[in-house]
Amino acid sequence: MIARPHRLRRAALLALLGSLTLTACTTPADEPGPDPGKPPSFAQVCDRLPEGPAEAPAGAVKIDPAVPGDLATKTRSNPAGTTFWLAPGTHRLGDDRYDQVNPKPGNVYLGGPKAVLDGRKINQYAFSGDAADVRIRNLTVQGFAAPHDEGVVNHDSADGWVIEHSTVQDNDGAALMAGARQQVRGNCLRRNGQYGMNAYAQNNKITGLVVEGNEITGNNTGDWEAKIDGCGCSGGIKFWSVDGADVTGNWVHDNRGVGLWADTNNNDFRIEANVIENNDGSALMYETSYNAVIAGNTIRRNNWVDGKRYIDRGDSFPVASIYVSESGGEPRVKARTDKLEISGNTFENNWNGVTLWENSDRFCNSPANTSSGSCTRLVPEQAKCAQPAIASGGLNADCRWKTQRVEIHHNRFVLDPAVAGCEESCARIAMLANFGTYPDWSPYKGEVVQQAITFHQGNRLYDNVYSGPWNFVAFEPSRVLGFGEWQGAPYKQDQGSKLTRAGGG
């Protein structure tokens, strides 16, 4: 949940990633970053998906749209590993809210041209159960009434599912849940009530998640943050305790709230070559999590709604297009990197750039920890993070989620005040913490965390390009610095970076 200031074609994609990586490593600091251009064609998939087979493949079981419940009935009566072909037309399940399909291991569900599975706002779930290695392709799934925090496809977070070239739209709850080794490729996930995908499993064992080439748009139609203040339960995709994810080549746009949100003990993410734009909140939040590469993304016009909301209520906190909250690199947590690296991205007319934040009062076993009951990956047992042991030594270091080992380099930050409709309030880069006050037994009171995040935790910005009225926030929210102050002692940030005051470059 959100840490409030006061208390993220295969061959073509790989080639693109290689090109972006090369650009990030070799572009001089005074040259522009990657050209934002237009969203890549492989992610413009809504209303452009390839149609499924016009006839049932050899050996497939035909599902008749004229027979209500035919899909669930034939799934029950056929063995594991069966392929089902949904004929063109609108398919319906039974009239009970729990009349969902329960696949068997290895089942395949193929939609014919314009095949639709419609829940009619009667059925809660489309596909559920714990069967592994199910495949769904070329199918539109719509009109299901999943409850809050639950999902329509793969409701029970079974492992190894592959969802491809499908449209999952206009459902309540989340379009998809996720299990280990799930692959979500080339889908349209749009206008769902809560999430495009809720990557959550009760055992916290989601590994090897692939989210590639999808269009994720218009989600959180239920406006859940307004219904449950501070729930941290909305947006394009939410990731919870995922250990290993590749989020590449997606078009994440026009979602109410955050575009991509990794929350609570996620680790080993690669978020690359995405276009993330026009989301009401941050393009990306990486919160109480570890070890990620965020590279080669085009990030534009995000956070206008939420950013303006902060200003309107008199809150100067620099909520940003990439918001890193109590997250960073940790070599002791196994991953493909031991840093949190933000490089080679283009930021264009967002409400603020990148904020590195650490809440001094949020740690394992603190009442201020909004991820209630969760502890760090280094100290899984919450009861250990208590006095007197937490006052010093290993527990003092490891009971905190730390914003540490973050490197922000070779990015291009552009802010044109005429486009964004603001100036200083939306042109900020920040690295800060609050003054620790709570609870009364906290070992992190006072300036402990402010000093650590600013000077001692290996957070570095360098070789970036800034165009526009950028300023910089360090140590605590009221300490606003000019570029020279930011580069000079004692902060010494953005060595090798360039700033021009003209926006829109």
PDB file of N, CA, C and O in Angstrom, residues 192-237:
ATOM      1  N   ASN A 192     -11.384  -2.050 -16.919  1.00  0.00           N
ATOM      2  CA  ASN A 192     -11.789  -2.923 -15.825  1.00  0.00           C
ATOM      3  C   ASN A 192     -11.927  -2.110 -14.542  1.00  0.00           C
ATOM      4  O   ASN A 192     -11.280  -1.082 -14.364  1.00  0.00           O
ATOM      5  N   GLY A 193     -12.761  -2.591 -13.643  1.00  0.00           N
ATOM      6  CA  GLY A 193     -13.172  -1.790 -12.503  1.00  0.00           C
ATOM      7  C   GLY A 193     -12.071  -1.465 -11.534  1.00  0.00           C
ATOM      8  O   GLY A 193     -12.096  -0.407 -10.887  1.00  0.00           O
ATOM      9  N   GLN A 194     -11.058  -2.360 -11.426  1.00  0.00           N
ATOM     10  CA  GLN A 194      -9.992  -2.121 -10.459  1.00  0.00           C
ATOM     11  C   GLN A 194      -8.625  -2.153 -11.135  1.00  0.00           C
ATOM     12  O   GLN A 194      -7.931  -1.142 -11.175  1.00  0.00           O
ATOM     13  N   TYR A 195      -8.216  -3.280 -11.682  1.00  0.00           N
ATOM     14  CA  TYR A 195      -6.897  -3.426 -12.304  1.00  0.00           C
ATOM     15  C   TYR A 195      -7.017  -4.074 -13.683  1.00  0.00           C
ATOM     16  O   TYR A 195      -7.931  -4.865 -13.935  1.00  0.00           O
ATOM     17  N   GLY A 196      -6.001  -3.818 -14.526  1.00  0.00           N
ATOM     18  CA  GLY A 196      -5.808  -4.672 -15.684  1.00  0.00           C
ATOM     19  C   GLY A 196      -5.300  -6.039 -15.261  1.00  0.00           C
ATOM     20  O   GLY A 196      -5.720  -7.065 -15.785  1.00  0.00           O
ATOM     21  N   MET A 197      -4.372  -6.055 -14.291  1.00  0.00           N
ATOM     22  CA  MET A 197      -3.927  -7.312 -13.684  1.00  0.00           C
ATOM     23  C   MET A 197      -3.567  -7.069 -12.238  1.00  0.00           C
ATOM     24  O   MET A 197      -2.944  -6.050 -11.909  1.00  0.00           O
ATOM     25  N   ASN A 198      -3.940  -7.999 -11.379  1.00  0.00           N
ATOM     26  CA  ASN A 198      -3.577  -7.984  -9.969  1.00  0.00           C
ATOM     27  C   ASN A 198      -2.649  -9.176  -9.740  1.00  0.00           C
ATOM     28  O   ASN A 198      -3.103 -10.313  -9.587  1.00  0.00           O
ATOM     29  N   ALA A 199      -1.338  -8.912  -9.770  1.00  0.00           N
ATOM     30  CA  ALA A 199      -0.351  -9.988  -9.639  1.00  0.00           C
ATOM     31  C   ALA A 199      -0.144 -10.299  -8.165  1.00  0.00           C
ATOM     32  O   ALA A 199       0.812  -9.850  -7.528  1.00  0.00           O
ATOM     33  N   TYR A 200      -1.085 -11.065  -7.643  1.00  0.00           N
ATOM     34  CA  TYR A 200      -1.083 -11.419  -6.218  1.00  0.00           C
ATOM     35  C   TYR A 200      -1.423 -12.893  -6.067  1.00  0.00           C
ATOM     36  O   TYR A 200      -2.329 -13.411  -6.716  1.00  0.00           O
ATOM     37  N   ALA A 201      -0.691 -13.575  -5.202  1.00  0.00           N
ATOM     38  CA  ALA A 201      -1.011 -14.952  -4.833  1.00  0.00           C
ATOM     39  C   ALA A 201      -0.852 -15.081  -3.329  1.00  0.00           C
ATOM     40  O   ALA A 201       0.055 -14.495  -2.727  1.00  0.00           O
ATOM     41  N   GLN A 202      -1.739 -15.855  -2.702  1.00  0.00           N
ATOM     42  CA  GLN A 202      -1.741 -15.944  -1.244  1.00  0.00           C
ATOM     43  C   GLN A 202      -0.424 -16.460  -0.682  1.00  0.00           C
ATOM     44  O   GLN A 202      -0.024 -16.085   0.411  1.00  0.00           O
ATOM     45  N   ASN A 203       0.274 -17.324  -1.411  1.00  0.00           N
ATOM     46  CA  ASN A 203       1.533 -17.864  -0.902  1.00  0.00           C
ATOM     47  C   ASN A 203       2.734 -16.975  -1.211  1.00  0.00           C
ATOM     48  O   ASN A 203       3.874 -17.327  -0.880  1.00  0.00           O
ATOM     49  N   ASN A 204       2.493 -15.821  -1.865  1.00  0.00           N
ATOM     50  CA  ASN A 204       3.591 -14.910  -2.229  1.00  0.00           C
ATOM     51  C   ASN A 204       4.693 -15.615  -2.999  1.00  0.00           C
ATOM     52  O   ASN A 204       5.874 -15.347  -2.814  1.00  0.00           O
ATOM     53  N   LYS A 205       4.323 -16.517  -3.904  1.00  0.00           N
ATOM     54  CA  LYS A 205       5.307 -17.308  -4.639  1.00  0.00           C
ATOM     55  C   LYS A 205       5.244 -17.072  -6.142  1.00  0.00           C
ATOM     56  O   LYS A 205       5.550 -17.970  -6.928  1.00  0.00           O
ATOM     57  N   ILE A 206       4.848 -15.883  -6.566  1.00  0.00           N
ATOM     58  CA  ILE A 206       4.859 -15.587  -7.998  1.00  0.00           C
ATOM     59  C   ILE A 206       6.292 -15.336  -8.438  1.00  0.00           C
ATOM     60  O   ILE A 206       6.966 -14.434  -7.946  1.00  0.00           O
ATOM     61  N   THR A 207       6.772 -16.145  -9.365  1.00  0.00           N
ATOM     62  CA  THR A 207       8.103 -16.006  -9.949  1.00  0.00           C
ATOM     63  C   THR A 207       7.973 -16.081 -11.465  1.00  0.00           C
ATOM     64  O   THR A 207       6.988 -16.597 -11.996  1.00  0.00           O
ATOM     65  N   GLY A 208       8.974 -15.558 -12.146  1.00  0.00           N
ATOM     66  CA  GLY A 208       9.037 -15.724 -13.594  1.00  0.00           C
ATOM     67  C   GLY A 208       7.848 -15.171 -14.346  1.00  0.00           C
ATOM     68  O   GLY A 208       7.386 -15.767 -15.324  1.00  0.00           O
ATOM     69  N   LEU A 209       7.352 -14.002 -13.945  1.00  0.00           N
ATOM     70  CA  LEU A 209       6.191 -13.391 -14.583  1.00  0.00           C
ATOM     71  C   LEU A 209       6.639 -12.602 -15.823  1.00  0.00           C
ATOM     72  O   LEU A 209       7.600 -11.833 -15.758  1.00  0.00           O
ATOM     73  N   VAL A 210       5.926 -12.782 -16.929  1.00  0.00           N
ATOM     74  CA  VAL A 210       6.218 -12.073 -18.174  1.00  0.00           C
ATOM     75  C   VAL A 210       4.978 -11.291 -18.583  1.00  0.00           C
ATOM     76  O   VAL A 210       3.885 -11.856 -18.710  1.00  0.00           O
ATOM     77  N   VAL A 211       5.157  -9.982 -18.780  1.00  0.00           N
ATOM     78  CA  VAL A 211       4.084  -9.098 -19.240  1.00  0.00           C
ATOM     79  C   VAL A 211       4.653  -8.345 -20.440  1.00  0.00           C
ATOM     80  O   VAL A 211       5.440  -7.415 -20.292  1.00  0.00           O
ATOM     81  N   GLU A 212       4.256  -8.728 -21.641  1.00  0.00           N
ATOM     82  CA  GLU A 212       4.952  -8.266 -22.842  1.00  0.00           C
ATOM     83  C   GLU A 212       3.973  -7.867 -23.934  1.00  0.00           C
ATOM     84  O   GLU A 212       3.077  -8.638 -24.309  1.00  0.00           O
ATOM     85  N   GLY A 213       4.128  -6.641 -24.434  1.00  0.00           N
ATOM     86  CA  GLY A 213       3.419  -6.228 -25.632  1.00  0.00           C
ATOM     87  C   GLY A 213       1.929  -6.058 -25.461  1.00  0.00           C
ATOM     88  O   GLY A 213       1.182  -6.176 -26.438  1.00  0.00           O
ATOM     89  N   ASN A 214       1.470  -5.729 -24.247  1.00  0.00           N
ATOM     90  CA  ASN A 214       0.052  -5.539 -24.000  1.00  0.00           C
ATOM     91  C   ASN A 214      -0.320  -4.065 -24.043  1.00  0.00           C
ATOM     92  O   ASN A 214       0.500  -3.189 -23.757  1.00  0.00           O
ATOM     93  N   GLU A 215      -1.578  -3.792 -24.338  1.00  0.00           N
ATOM     94  CA  GLU A 215      -2.137  -2.458 -24.149  1.00  0.00           C
ATOM     95  C   GLU A 215      -3.002  -2.493 -22.893  1.00  0.00           C
ATOM     96  O   GLU A 215      -3.953  -3.287 -22.794  1.00  0.00           O
ATOM     97  N   ILE A 216      -2.657  -1.643 -21.934  1.00  0.00           N
ATOM     98  CA  ILE A 216      -3.285  -1.645 -20.612  1.00  0.00           C
ATOM     99  C   ILE A 216      -3.849  -0.247 -20.408  1.00  0.00           C
ATOM    100  O   ILE A 216      -3.110   0.711 -20.160  1.00  0.00           O
ATOM    101  N   THR A 217      -5.164  -0.109 -20.511  1.00  0.00           N
ATOM    102  CA  THR A 217      -5.723   1.234 -20.622  1.00  0.00           C
ATOM    103  C   THR A 217      -7.097   1.355 -19.962  1.00  0.00           C
ATOM    104  O   THR A 217      -7.900   0.432 -19.984  1.00  0.00           O
ATOM    105  N   GLY A 218      -7.324   2.529 -19.379  1.00  0.00           N
ATOM    106  CA  GLY A 218      -8.648   2.869 -18.875  1.00  0.00           C
ATOM    107  C   GLY A 218      -9.101   2.073 -17.679  1.00  0.00           C
ATOM    108  O   GLY A 218     -10.311   2.015 -17.392  1.00  0.00           O
ATOM    109  N   ASN A 219      -8.174   1.470 -16.932  1.00  0.00           N
ATOM    110  CA  ASN A 219      -8.568   0.648 -15.793  1.00  0.00           C
ATOM    111  C   ASN A 219      -8.780   1.483 -14.532  1.00  0.00           C
ATOM    112  O   ASN A 219      -8.417   2.638 -14.469  1.00  0.00           O
ATOM    113  N   ASN A 220      -9.363   0.853 -13.544  1.00  0.00           N
ATOM    114  CA  ASN A 220      -9.833   1.482 -12.309  1.00  0.00           C
ATOM    115  C   ASN A 220     -11.022   2.396 -12.579  1.00  0.00           C
ATOM    116  O   ASN A 220     -11.115   3.513 -12.068  1.00  0.00           O
ATOM    117  N   THR A 221     -11.970   1.890 -13.349  1.00  0.00           N
ATOM    118  CA  THR A 221     -13.189   2.661 -13.578  1.00  0.00           C
ATOM    119  C   THR A 221     -13.980   2.844 -12.286  1.00  0.00           C
ATOM    120  O   THR A 221     -14.771   3.785 -12.173  1.00  0.00           O
ATOM    121  N   GLY A 222     -13.742   1.994 -11.297  1.00  0.00           N
ATOM    122  CA  GLY A 222     -14.421   2.115 -10.013  1.00  0.00           C
ATOM    123  C   GLY A 222     -13.846   3.163  -9.088  1.00  0.00           C
ATOM    124  O   GLY A 222     -14.412   3.404  -8.019  1.00  0.00           O
ATOM    125  N   ASP A 223     -12.707   3.764  -9.479  1.00  0.00           N
ATOM    126  CA  ASP A 223     -12.075   4.832  -8.692  1.00  0.00           C
ATOM    127  C   ASP A 223     -11.917   4.401  -7.225  1.00  0.00           C
ATOM    128  O   ASP A 223     -12.391   5.059  -6.299  1.00  0.00           O
ATOM    129  N   TRP A 224     -11.196   3.318  -7.016  1.00  0.00           N
ATOM    130  CA  TRP A 224     -11.137   2.693  -5.688  1.00  0.00           C
ATOM    131  C   TRP A 224     -10.413   3.522  -4.645  1.00  0.00           C
ATOM    132  O   TRP A 224     -10.709   3.425  -3.453  1.00  0.00           O
ATOM    133  N   GLU A 225      -9.465   4.355  -5.049  1.00  0.00           N
ATOM    134  CA  GLU A 225      -8.780   5.181  -4.054  1.00  0.00           C
ATOM    135  C   GLU A 225      -9.737   6.207  -3.442  1.00  0.00           C
ATOM    136  O   GLU A 225      -9.566   6.609  -2.283  1.00  0.00           O
ATOM    137  N   ALA A 226     -10.734   6.632  -4.225  1.00  0.00           N
ATOM    138  CA  ALA A 226     -11.741   7.543  -3.679  1.00  0.00           C
ATOM    139  C   ALA A 226     -12.693   6.820  -2.738  1.00  0.00           C
ATOM    140  O   ALA A 226     -13.186   7.393  -1.765  1.00  0.00           O
ATOM    141  N   LYS A 227     -12.943   5.538  -3.018  1.00  0.00           N
ATOM    142  CA  LYS A 227     -13.863   4.764  -2.179  1.00  0.00           C
ATOM    143  C   LYS A 227     -13.213   4.344  -0.865  1.00  0.00           C
ATOM    144  O   LYS A 227     -13.874   4.303   0.185  1.00  0.00           O
ATOM    145  N   ILE A 228     -11.914   3.974  -0.931  1.00  0.00           N
ATOM    146  CA  ILE A 228     -11.184   3.516   0.257  1.00  0.00           C
ATOM    147  C   ILE A 228      -9.905   4.338   0.329  1.00  0.00           C
ATOM    148  O   ILE A 228      -8.911   4.015  -0.330  1.00  0.00           O
ATOM    149  N   ASP A 229      -9.908   5.393   1.088  1.00  0.00           N
ATOM    150  CA  ASP A 229      -8.788   6.323   1.119  1.00  0.00           C
ATOM    151  C   ASP A 229      -7.498   5.609   1.519  1.00  0.00           C
ATOM    152  O   ASP A 229      -7.432   4.932   2.543  1.00  0.00           O
ATOM    153  N   GLY A 230      -6.486   5.748   0.662  1.00  0.00           N
ATOM    154  CA  GLY A 230      -5.184   5.162   0.959  1.00  0.00           C
ATOM    155  C   GLY A 230      -5.104   3.663   0.789  1.00  0.00           C
ATOM    156  O   GLY A 230      -4.154   3.035   1.277  1.00  0.00           O
ATOM    157  N   CYS A 231      -6.057   3.056   0.073  1.00  0.00           N
ATOM    158  CA  CYS A 231      -6.051   1.586  -0.031  1.00  0.00           C
ATOM    159  C   CYS A 231      -4.880   1.076  -0.859  1.00  0.00           C
ATOM    160  O   CYS A 231      -4.458  -0.064  -0.697  1.00  0.00           O
ATOM    161  N   GLY A 232      -4.340   1.887  -1.763  1.00  0.00           N
ATOM    162  CA  GLY A 232      -3.275   1.382  -2.631  1.00  0.00           C
ATOM    163  C   GLY A 232      -3.748   0.201  -3.452  1.00  0.00           C
ATOM    164  O   GLY A 232      -3.018  -0.768  -3.634  1.00  0.00           O
ATOM    165  N   CYS A 233      -4.973   0.289  -3.988  1.00  0.00           N
ATOM    166  CA  CYS A 233      -5.605  -0.897  -4.582  1.00  0.00           C
ATOM    167  C   CYS A 233      -6.174  -0.588  -5.955  1.00  0.00           C
ATOM    168  O   CYS A 233      -7.302  -0.996  -6.250  1.00  0.00           O
ATOM    169  N   SER A 234      -5.406   0.093  -6.810  1.00  0.00           N
ATOM    170  CA  SER A 234      -5.962   0.472  -8.099  1.00  0.00           C
ATOM    171  C   SER A 234      -4.851   0.707  -9.107  1.00  0.00           C
ATOM    172  O   SER A 234      -3.683   0.796  -8.757  1.00  0.00           O
ATOM    173  N   GLY A 235      -5.254   0.820 -10.383  1.00  0.00           N
ATOM    174  CA  GLY A 235      -4.324   1.204 -11.431  1.00  0.00           C
ATOM    175  C   GLY A 235      -4.281   0.225 -12.576  1.00  0.00           C
ATOM    176  O   GLY A 235      -5.121  -0.662 -12.721  1.00  0.00           O
ATOM    177  N   GLY A 236      -3.265   0.402 -13.417  1.00  0.00           N
ATOM    178  CA  GLY A 236      -3.116  -0.461 -14.585  1.00  0.00           C
ATOM    179  C   GLY A 236      -2.767  -1.884 -14.191  1.00  0.00           C
ATOM    180  O   GLY A 236      -3.483  -2.829 -14.507  1.00  0.00           O
ATOM    181  N   ILE A 237      -1.619  -2.052 -13.496  1.00  0.00           N
ATOM    182  CA  ILE A 237      -1.221  -3.358 -12.944  1.00  0.00           C
ATOM    183  C   ILE A 237      -0.674  -3.132 -11.552  1.00  0.00           C
ATOM    184  O   ILE A 237       0.082  -2.187 -11.313  1.00  0.00           O
TER     185      ILE A 237
END
